Structures are given as C-alpha cells and as structure tokens.
C-alpha cells in the first residue's frame, strides 16, 4: 500500500494567516517548518489515488506531489476522488477547488457528513453546475476504493462542525449520530497491508484500539501535545479533549496507547501551538523514545 502525506497541520495550517504565536512565527522565519492542512493520498491502482480530507490548500498540495500530477492526456488526472473523516471546514473546503473536474467529483462520506455538506455548506448547489458530486457511503462494512484498497469507517464521536450544529435533520433522519467523526481503516487485500488514518480523535473506542493493533501503519491526531495547551497558549477556554482532540501526552494521552503498538505510528494534524512544530523541541525525543514519529510534509509511506 502506498500512502502520500499531503499535509500535517490542524485547522489554519502553519503558519496561520492571522497568528503570531511562536509556532507560526517560527514557520515564517524557517520555511521548512511550514505545514499544510492535514491530508493523505492513498494509491488504489497504478496512477489512481484518493485524497483523504480536502483542505483549503488542496490544489497546492497536488502540485507538490508529483504522483498526483495530471497526464498524459491534457485533462487526465490520477486524483479519483475524496474521502472524508468528518465535515469540518478544514477537511472539506478543498472540494470546491476540484470544480474543474471533467466527470464530476466523487466524495466518500458517512451519512451525517454528507448531510452537513449538502444542507449546511450547500455544496451540491455550489459545485453541481460545474462538476456534479457523486457520493460513496462510508460505514463499518469495507467497501472497495478503486480496485485494490478496501475502506471502512469506525465511529469516533458525534461532534458536529459549528456550522452544522443547528442544521435541520434530513428526511429520512440521518442514522445514529455518532458517525460525524470517523477513523478510516484501509486494507489492501493483495498485500495484506493495513493502515489507520484518524486525524481527529475525541475518544479512543475499543474498536479503534483493535484496528490500531492490527495495522502496519497508524496516522493519528497529534493536534495538541497536552490537554491544557489550548488554554495555556490563550487560543481557547477549552481543553484539548473538550475541543475534540485527545492530547498526545498525559494519563489520557494517545502516546501511552501507541507506545507498544506493532505497526509504524505517526502523529499528524499538528496545531500551531503544539511544541512539535519546532523540530528542536525536546518533545520529539520523548516520542522517539516511545518509537513514535511525527509525520513530515510530503512524506511517502510504503507498507
Ligand atoms: Zn499560531
């Protein structure tokens, strides 16, 4: 299985346009510290990839990844579609940037996420006249993406994006509302390779623990280093957990859970307040001692 990391930052990216925090200032001063919105491309056949989460800088991310460049025909693209882990703006705004697509835009999402995009963002009405949306439904049962990779979704939480909080329910009503945020399981039957991608973890359900144990590669939510970070740095009155992100460090942190895992474990979706945005931070040594990595921009992972 081939995975191409397209971005590794939480909402706003690094640097964030209106932020002068040490992380953002460091990224302005040292361009190699810059990180784009968290996104991952998964190869499902030769010259055929799906993008997991479409951030606002998606087309720049495609340009930075030669495997995703168009050709050989003038409008042939290896980008087959988009898979969504949730309906957050930072993971969905890039869909409109694909409006030049010749044959529509294929989007895989859970029913609540699809509803948020259609009724909250009015995405069907906005992009439909340019490139119609074609929907694939994500759920617990594995579905085939392309020819080579099976994908399934594990429910993580019922946290809706703010724009979808007051949204009227669809008719018929959406299925049980815990599929607003999911972790993705990827499985390539030909090689047996398994991966988990979970950029937003408000909780660690047992099913996720099992999926992580089975995986050869795990890319998970590294938004905040510790639970108090958003409060301490002045960006929020809520803790990391209250914002829908289990911290890396601490008694309920995810590092403790990943430390003994067989597969390769990497953090992604780093917020600009996270000390890991500084390559010289001591926190990198702490993670390395546990055998855990921080995903780098544009890295390729073969499993
Ligand atoms: Zn900042």
mmCIF file of C-alpha atoms and ligand atoms in Angstrom:
data_model
loop_
_atom_site.group_PDB
_atom_site.id
_atom_site.type_symbol
_atom_site.label_atom_id
_atom_site.label_comp_id
_atom_site.label_asym_id
_atom_site.label_seq_id
_atom_site.Cartn_x
_atom_site.Cartn_y
_atom_site.Cartn_z
ATOM 1 C CA UNK A 1 0.000 0.000 0.000
ATOM 2 C CA UNK A 2 1.295 3.399 -0.876
ATOM 3 C CA UNK A 3 0.373 6.494 1.122
ATOM 4 C CA UNK A 4 1.408 10.033 0.215
ATOM 5 C CA UNK A 5 1.186 12.577 3.027
ATOM 6 C CA UNK A 6 -0.156 15.841 1.582
ATOM 7 C CA UNK A 7 -0.263 17.896 4.773
ATOM 8 C CA UNK A 8 0.145 17.530 8.520
ATOM 9 C CA UNK A 9 -1.324 20.661 10.174
ATOM 10 C CA UNK A 10 -4.549 21.245 12.071
ATOM 11 C CA UNK A 11 -7.031 23.940 11.061
ATOM 12 C CA UNK A 12 -5.373 27.148 9.861
ATOM 13 C CA UNK A 13 -2.159 25.430 8.807
ATOM 14 C CA UNK A 14 1.294 26.522 9.898
ATOM 15 C CA UNK A 15 1.652 29.448 9.800
ATOM 16 C CA UNK A 16 -1.950 30.520 10.229
ATOM 17 C CA UNK A 17 -2.707 33.760 8.389
ATOM 18 C CA UNK A 18 -3.723 35.779 11.476
ATOM 19 C CA UNK A 19 -1.451 34.257 14.088
ATOM 20 C CA UNK A 20 1.851 35.448 15.540
ATOM 21 C CA UNK A 21 2.287 32.668 18.096
ATOM 22 C CA UNK A 22 5.792 31.167 18.446
ATOM 23 C CA UNK A 23 4.838 28.211 16.214
ATOM 24 C CA UNK A 24 3.556 30.421 13.393
ATOM 25 C CA UNK A 25 6.373 32.965 13.758
ATOM 26 C CA UNK A 26 8.865 30.079 13.653
ATOM 27 C CA UNK A 27 7.323 28.779 10.443
ATOM 28 C CA UNK A 28 7.500 32.240 8.844
ATOM 29 C CA UNK A 29 11.166 32.529 9.776
ATOM 30 C CA UNK A 30 12.024 28.939 8.832
ATOM 31 C CA UNK A 31 10.054 27.825 5.751
ATOM 32 C CA UNK A 32 10.933 24.133 6.283
ATOM 33 C CA UNK A 33 8.673 24.247 9.364
ATOM 34 C CA UNK A 34 5.615 25.123 7.296
ATOM 35 C CA UNK A 35 2.813 22.588 7.295
ATOM 36 C CA UNK A 36 -0.312 22.434 5.158
ATOM 37 C CA UNK A 37 -3.718 21.186 6.272
ATOM 38 C CA UNK A 38 -3.688 17.520 7.199
ATOM 39 C CA UNK A 39 -4.425 15.329 4.196
ATOM 40 C CA UNK A 40 -3.359 11.963 2.852
ATOM 41 C CA UNK A 41 -3.450 10.389 -0.604
ATOM 42 C CA UNK A 42 -3.977 6.633 -0.918
ATOM 43 C CA UNK A 43 -2.990 4.779 -4.094
ATOM 44 C CA UNK A 44 -5.706 2.374 -5.231
ATOM 45 C CA UNK A 45 -4.243 1.423 -8.621
ATOM 46 C CA UNK A 46 -1.442 2.500 -10.913
ATOM 47 C CA UNK A 47 -1.835 6.247 -11.420
ATOM 48 C CA UNK A 48 -5.042 6.370 -9.382
ATOM 49 C CA UNK A 49 -5.307 7.959 -5.927
ATOM 50 C CA UNK A 50 -7.965 9.051 -3.453
ATOM 51 C CA UNK A 51 -7.376 12.088 -1.282
ATOM 52 C CA UNK A 52 -8.436 11.728 2.353
ATOM 53 C CA UNK A 53 -9.743 15.105 3.509
ATOM 54 C CA UNK A 54 -9.706 18.045 1.135
ATOM 55 C CA UNK A 55 -8.195 21.087 2.818
ATOM 56 C CA UNK A 56 -8.337 24.644 1.501
ATOM 57 C CA UNK A 57 -4.834 24.263 0.004
ATOM 58 C CA UNK A 58 -5.630 21.017 -1.824
ATOM 59 C CA UNK A 59 -4.577 22.090 -5.302
ATOM 60 C CA UNK A 60 -1.230 23.374 -3.988
ATOM 61 C CA UNK A 61 -0.788 20.039 -2.242
ATOM 62 C CA UNK A 62 -1.477 18.210 -5.501
ATOM 63 C CA UNK A 63 1.158 20.343 -7.232
ATOM 64 C CA UNK A 64 3.659 19.445 -4.500
ATOM 65 C CA UNK A 65 3.102 15.701 -5.026
ATOM 66 C CA UNK A 66 4.347 14.554 -8.464
ATOM 67 C CA UNK A 67 2.388 11.278 -8.202
ATOM 68 C CA UNK A 68 -0.816 13.339 -8.315
ATOM 69 C CA UNK A 69 0.124 15.440 -11.330
ATOM 70 C CA UNK A 70 -2.148 15.187 -14.372
ATOM 71 C CA UNK A 71 -1.291 13.470 -17.633
ATOM 72 C CA UNK A 72 -0.545 12.058 -20.055
ATOM 73 C CA UNK A 73 -3.736 13.423 -21.649
ATOM 74 C CA UNK A 74 -4.312 17.165 -21.167
ATOM 75 C CA UNK A 75 -7.121 16.701 -18.620
ATOM 76 C CA UNK A 76 -6.308 13.241 -17.253
ATOM 77 C CA UNK A 77 -5.822 13.209 -13.504
ATOM 78 C CA UNK A 78 -4.801 10.425 -11.151
ATOM 79 C CA UNK A 79 -6.985 12.011 -8.436
ATOM 80 C CA UNK A 80 -10.043 9.748 -8.448
ATOM 81 C CA UNK A 81 -11.962 11.290 -5.579
ATOM 82 C CA UNK A 82 -12.108 12.453 -1.980
ATOM 83 C CA UNK A 83 -12.726 10.512 1.237
ATOM 84 C CA UNK A 84 -13.820 12.421 4.345
ATOM 85 C CA UNK A 85 -13.257 11.633 8.023
ATOM 86 C CA UNK A 86 -15.642 14.418 9.110
ATOM 87 C CA UNK A 87 -17.362 17.563 7.817
ATOM 88 C CA UNK A 88 -15.042 20.190 9.330
ATOM 89 C CA UNK A 89 -14.269 23.130 7.023
ATOM 90 C CA UNK A 90 -10.548 22.422 7.173
ATOM 91 C CA UNK A 91 -11.213 18.952 5.742
ATOM 92 C CA UNK A 92 -13.845 19.854 3.148
ATOM 93 C CA UNK A 93 -13.209 23.348 1.714
ATOM 94 C CA UNK A 94 -10.882 21.854 -0.890
ATOM 95 C CA UNK A 95 -13.741 20.016 -2.600
ATOM 96 C CA UNK A 96 -14.815 23.223 -4.366
ATOM 97 C CA UNK A 97 -11.267 23.607 -5.661
ATOM 98 C CA UNK A 98 -11.861 20.460 -7.731
ATOM 99 C CA UNK A 99 -14.679 22.102 -9.674
ATOM 100 C CA UNK A 100 -12.727 21.840 -12.945
ATOM 101 C CA UNK A 101 -13.042 18.042 -12.734
ATOM 102 C CA UNK A 102 -14.318 16.755 -16.051
ATOM 103 C CA UNK A 103 -16.509 13.913 -14.844
ATOM 104 C CA UNK A 104 -17.758 15.210 -11.523
ATOM 105 C CA UNK A 105 -16.242 14.809 -8.079
ATOM 106 C CA UNK A 106 -16.506 11.516 -6.215
ATOM 107 C CA UNK A 107 -16.882 12.019 -2.454
ATOM 108 C CA UNK A 108 -16.966 9.249 0.145
ATOM 109 C CA UNK A 109 -18.541 10.192 3.469
ATOM 110 C CA UNK A 110 -20.785 8.937 6.256
ATOM 111 C CA UNK A 111 -24.481 9.950 6.022
ATOM 112 C CA UNK A 112 -24.212 12.739 8.660
ATOM 113 C CA UNK A 113 -21.167 14.225 6.923
ATOM 114 C CA UNK A 114 -22.882 14.104 3.523
ATOM 115 C CA UNK A 115 -25.908 15.825 5.051
ATOM 116 C CA UNK A 116 -23.743 18.595 6.523
ATOM 117 C CA UNK A 117 -22.100 19.254 3.163
ATOM 118 C CA UNK A 118 -25.370 19.314 1.244
ATOM 119 C CA UNK A 119 -27.629 21.119 3.730
ATOM 120 C CA UNK A 120 -25.046 23.175 5.649
ATOM 121 C CA UNK A 121 -22.458 24.101 3.027
ATOM 122 C CA UNK A 122 -24.932 23.808 0.110
ATOM 123 C CA UNK A 123 -22.079 22.100 -1.699
ATOM 124 C CA UNK A 124 -24.293 20.320 -4.206
ATOM 125 C CA UNK A 125 -25.824 23.623 -5.334
ATOM 126 C CA UNK A 126 -22.471 25.415 -5.392
ATOM 127 C CA UNK A 127 -20.315 22.896 -7.234
ATOM 128 C CA UNK A 128 -23.046 20.941 -9.044
ATOM 129 C CA UNK A 129 -23.296 23.318 -12.027
ATOM 130 C CA UNK A 130 -19.537 22.828 -12.614
ATOM 131 C CA UNK A 131 -18.881 19.237 -11.530
ATOM 132 C CA UNK A 132 -21.674 17.092 -10.076
ATOM 133 C CA UNK A 133 -20.955 15.325 -6.807
ATOM 134 C CA UNK A 134 -21.056 11.528 -6.834
ATOM 135 C CA UNK A 135 -21.414 10.011 -3.398
ATOM 136 C CA UNK A 136 -19.928 6.873 -1.901
ATOM 137 C CA UNK A 137 -21.163 5.807 1.513
ATOM 138 C CA UNK A 138 -18.644 5.158 4.261
ATOM 139 C CA UNK A 139 -19.602 2.745 7.011
ATOM 140 C CA UNK A 140 -18.474 -0.148 9.137
ATOM 141 C CA UNK A 141 -18.570 -2.609 6.234
ATOM 142 C CA UNK A 142 -15.492 -2.464 3.990
ATOM 143 C CA UNK A 143 -16.083 -1.030 0.515
ATOM 144 C CA UNK A 144 -13.711 -1.187 -2.395
ATOM 145 C CA UNK A 145 -11.926 2.030 -3.381
ATOM 146 C CA UNK A 146 -10.637 1.608 -6.910
ATOM 147 C CA UNK A 147 -9.507 -1.987 -7.427
ATOM 148 C CA UNK A 148 -7.016 -2.508 -4.678
ATOM 149 C CA UNK A 149 -7.972 -0.983 -1.342
ATOM 150 C CA UNK A 150 -10.868 -1.688 0.991
ATOM 151 C CA UNK A 151 -12.018 1.158 3.195
ATOM 152 C CA UNK A 152 -14.230 1.202 6.264
ATOM 153 C CA UNK A 153 -15.076 3.749 8.937
ATOM 154 C CA UNK A 154 -15.018 3.469 12.727
ATOM 155 C CA UNK A 155 -17.242 5.937 14.550
ATOM 156 C CA UNK A 156 -15.276 8.163 16.887
ATOM 157 C CA UNK A 157 -17.620 10.909 18.012
ATOM 158 C CA UNK A 158 -20.820 12.848 17.421
ATOM 159 C CA UNK A 159 -19.035 16.203 17.319
ATOM 160 C CA UNK A 160 -20.585 18.306 14.552
ATOM 161 C CA UNK A 161 -18.833 21.237 12.931
ATOM 162 C CA UNK A 162 -20.154 24.540 14.277
ATOM 163 C CA UNK A 163 -21.913 25.362 11.004
ATOM 164 C CA UNK A 164 -23.892 22.114 11.296
ATOM 165 C CA UNK A 165 -24.977 22.421 14.918
ATOM 166 C CA UNK A 166 -28.439 23.820 14.187
ATOM 167 C CA UNK A 167 -28.965 22.016 10.910
ATOM 168 C CA UNK A 168 -32.475 20.595 10.402
ATOM 169 C CA UNK A 169 -32.470 16.804 10.227
ATOM 170 C CA UNK A 170 -32.779 15.255 6.796
ATOM 171 C CA UNK A 171 -35.758 13.194 5.729
ATOM 172 C CA UNK A 172 -35.457 10.306 6.372
ATOM 173 C CA UNK A 173 -33.472 11.072 9.512
ATOM 174 C CA UNK A 174 -29.731 10.501 9.491
ATOM 175 C CA UNK A 175 -28.562 7.245 11.075
ATOM 176 C CA UNK A 176 -27.371 7.289 14.704
ATOM 177 C CA UNK A 177 -25.352 10.430 15.031
ATOM 178 C CA UNK A 178 -22.032 9.011 16.131
ATOM 179 C CA UNK A 179 -20.587 8.946 12.638
ATOM 180 C CA UNK A 180 -19.860 12.673 12.446
ATOM 181 C CA UNK A 181 -16.187 11.936 13.066
ATOM 182 C CA UNK A 182 -14.686 8.628 11.989
ATOM 183 C CA UNK A 183 -11.355 6.851 11.804
ATOM 184 C CA UNK A 184 -10.610 5.162 8.495
ATOM 185 C CA UNK A 185 -9.341 1.613 8.128
ATOM 186 C CA UNK A 186 -7.538 0.866 4.871
ATOM 187 C CA UNK A 187 -6.779 -2.684 3.767
ATOM 188 C CA UNK A 188 -5.019 -3.833 0.630
ATOM 189 C CA UNK A 189 -6.027 -7.497 0.182
ATOM 190 C CA UNK A 190 -3.294 -8.265 -2.378
ATOM 191 C CA UNK A 191 -0.509 -7.494 0.107
ATOM 192 C CA UNK A 192 -2.387 -7.763 3.406
ATOM 193 C CA UNK A 193 -1.238 -4.233 4.286
ATOM 194 C CA UNK A 194 -3.414 -2.360 6.779
ATOM 195 C CA UNK A 195 -3.423 1.299 7.795
ATOM 196 C CA UNK A 196 -5.477 3.516 10.098
ATOM 197 C CA UNK A 197 -5.985 7.240 9.496
ATOM 198 C CA UNK A 198 -7.611 9.212 12.304
ATOM 199 C CA UNK A 199 -6.816 12.940 12.303
ATOM 200 C CA UNK A 200 -9.493 13.819 14.895
ATOM 201 C CA UNK A 201 -9.796 11.653 17.983
ATOM 202 C CA UNK A 202 -12.177 12.883 20.666
ATOM 203 C CA UNK A 203 -12.177 9.408 22.167
ATOM 204 C CA UNK A 204 -10.416 6.069 21.866
ATOM 205 C CA UNK A 205 -13.152 3.449 21.403
ATOM 206 C CA UNK A 206 -12.252 -0.231 21.818
ATOM 207 C CA UNK A 207 -12.782 -0.835 18.105
ATOM 208 C CA UNK A 208 -10.088 1.755 17.338
ATOM 209 C CA UNK A 209 -7.681 0.058 19.719
ATOM 210 C CA UNK A 210 -8.235 -3.218 17.878
ATOM 211 C CA UNK A 211 -7.774 -1.579 14.456
ATOM 212 C CA UNK A 212 -4.551 0.068 15.630
ATOM 213 C CA UNK A 213 -3.226 -3.257 16.918
ATOM 214 C CA UNK A 214 -3.889 -4.865 13.524
ATOM 215 C CA UNK A 215 -2.357 -2.054 11.463
ATOM 216 C CA UNK A 216 1.038 -1.826 9.804
ATOM 217 C CA UNK A 217 0.820 1.958 9.850
ATOM 218 C CA UNK A 218 -1.180 4.328 12.030
ATOM 219 C CA UNK A 219 -1.526 8.062 11.413
ATOM 220 C CA UNK A 220 -3.413 9.777 14.221
ATOM 221 C CA UNK A 221 -4.481 13.045 15.787
ATOM 222 C CA UNK A 222 -1.481 14.969 17.087
ATOM 223 C CA UNK A 223 -3.298 18.299 17.371
ATOM 224 C CA UNK A 224 -2.209 19.128 20.914
ATOM 225 C CA UNK A 225 0.730 17.930 22.976
ATOM 226 C CA UNK A 226 -1.126 18.103 26.300
ATOM 227 C CA UNK A 227 -4.669 18.707 27.454
ATOM 228 C CA UNK A 228 -4.076 22.195 28.857
ATOM 229 C CA UNK A 229 -2.241 23.504 25.753
ATOM 230 C CA UNK A 230 -5.169 25.412 24.159
ATOM 231 C CA UNK A 231 -5.923 27.196 27.454
ATOM 232 C CA UNK A 232 -2.297 27.857 28.371
ATOM 233 C CA UNK A 233 -1.481 29.328 24.967
ATOM 234 C CA UNK A 234 -4.583 31.520 25.022
ATOM 235 C CA UNK A 235 -6.270 30.161 21.887
ATOM 236 C CA UNK A 236 -9.287 28.695 23.682
ATOM 237 C CA UNK A 237 -11.055 28.453 27.009
ATOM 238 C CA UNK A 238 -11.486 24.720 26.439
ATOM 239 C CA UNK A 239 -9.047 21.870 26.955
ATOM 240 C CA UNK A 240 -7.803 19.758 24.065
ATOM 241 C CA UNK A 241 -10.211 16.948 24.973
ATOM 242 C CA UNK A 242 -13.134 19.379 25.164
ATOM 243 C CA UNK A 243 -12.190 20.598 21.682
ATOM 244 C CA UNK A 244 -12.471 17.042 20.338
ATOM 245 C CA UNK A 245 -8.789 16.074 20.360
ATOM 246 C CA UNK A 246 -7.228 13.659 22.816
ATOM 247 C CA UNK A 247 -3.799 15.076 23.691
ATOM 248 C CA UNK A 248 -0.563 13.229 22.921
ATOM 249 C CA UNK A 249 0.883 13.385 26.438
ATOM 250 C CA UNK A 250 -0.631 12.738 29.848
ATOM 251 C CA UNK A 251 -2.649 9.999 31.544
ATOM 252 C CA UNK A 252 -5.349 10.009 28.848
ATOM 253 C CA UNK A 253 -2.864 10.790 26.109
ATOM 254 C CA UNK A 254 -2.563 8.764 22.942
ATOM 255 C CA UNK A 255 1.242 8.294 23.152
ATOM 256 C CA UNK A 256 0.737 5.865 26.020
ATOM 257 C CA UNK A 257 -1.604 3.795 23.819
ATOM 258 C CA UNK A 258 0.659 3.864 20.772
ATOM 259 C CA UNK A 259 3.877 3.058 22.637
ATOM 260 C CA UNK A 260 3.563 -0.725 22.417
ATOM 261 C CA UNK A 261 1.918 -0.950 19.022
ATOM 262 C CA UNK A 262 3.491 -3.260 16.409
ATOM 263 C CA UNK A 263 2.946 -1.004 13.380
ATOM 264 C CA UNK A 264 4.593 2.289 12.473
ATOM 265 C CA UNK A 265 2.886 5.137 14.376
ATOM 266 C CA UNK A 266 2.942 8.768 13.291
ATOM 267 C CA UNK A 267 1.238 11.912 14.530
ATOM 268 C CA UNK A 268 -0.364 14.303 12.088
ATOM 269 C CA UNK A 269 -2.827 17.251 12.282
ATOM 270 C CA UNK A 270 -0.477 19.365 14.455
ATOM 271 C CA UNK A 271 -1.881 22.624 15.780
ATOM 272 C CA UNK A 272 0.320 25.722 15.568
ATOM 273 C CA UNK A 273 0.541 25.762 19.390
ATOM 274 C CA UNK A 274 1.984 22.240 19.502
ATOM 275 C CA UNK A 275 5.658 22.265 20.596
ATOM 276 C CA UNK A 276 6.299 19.543 17.983
ATOM 277 C CA UNK A 277 6.075 22.260 15.300
ATOM 278 C CA UNK A 278 9.616 23.173 16.414
ATOM 279 C CA UNK A 279 11.986 20.493 15.093
ATOM 280 C CA UNK A 280 14.337 21.188 18.003
ATOM 281 C CA UNK A 281 11.746 20.628 20.729
ATOM 282 C CA UNK A 282 12.533 18.102 23.464
ATOM 283 C CA UNK A 283 9.100 16.536 22.873
ATOM 284 C CA UNK A 284 10.466 14.921 19.698
ATOM 285 C CA UNK A 285 12.971 13.000 21.831
ATOM 286 C CA UNK A 286 10.195 11.880 24.179
ATOM 287 C CA UNK A 287 8.232 10.455 21.242
ATOM 288 C CA UNK A 288 11.283 8.847 19.670
ATOM 289 C CA UNK A 289 11.914 7.012 22.945
ATOM 290 C CA UNK A 290 8.424 5.547 22.616
ATOM 291 C CA UNK A 291 9.030 4.590 18.981
ATOM 292 C CA UNK A 292 6.539 7.162 17.683
ATOM 293 C CA UNK A 293 7.165 9.583 14.796
ATOM 294 C CA UNK A 294 5.780 12.913 13.668
ATOM 295 C CA UNK A 295 4.608 12.813 10.064
ATOM 296 C CA UNK A 296 6.615 15.063 7.758
ATOM 297 C CA UNK A 297 5.157 17.115 4.951
ATOM 298 C CA UNK A 298 5.056 15.254 1.630
ATOM 299 C CA UNK A 299 6.453 12.016 3.056
ATOM 300 C CA UNK A 300 5.684 8.773 1.234
ATOM 301 C CA UNK A 301 4.834 5.717 3.308
ATOM 302 C CA UNK A 302 5.024 2.256 1.761
ATOM 303 C CA UNK A 303 3.647 -0.637 3.768
HETATM 304 ZN ZN1 LIG B 1 -0.021 30.438 15.547
#
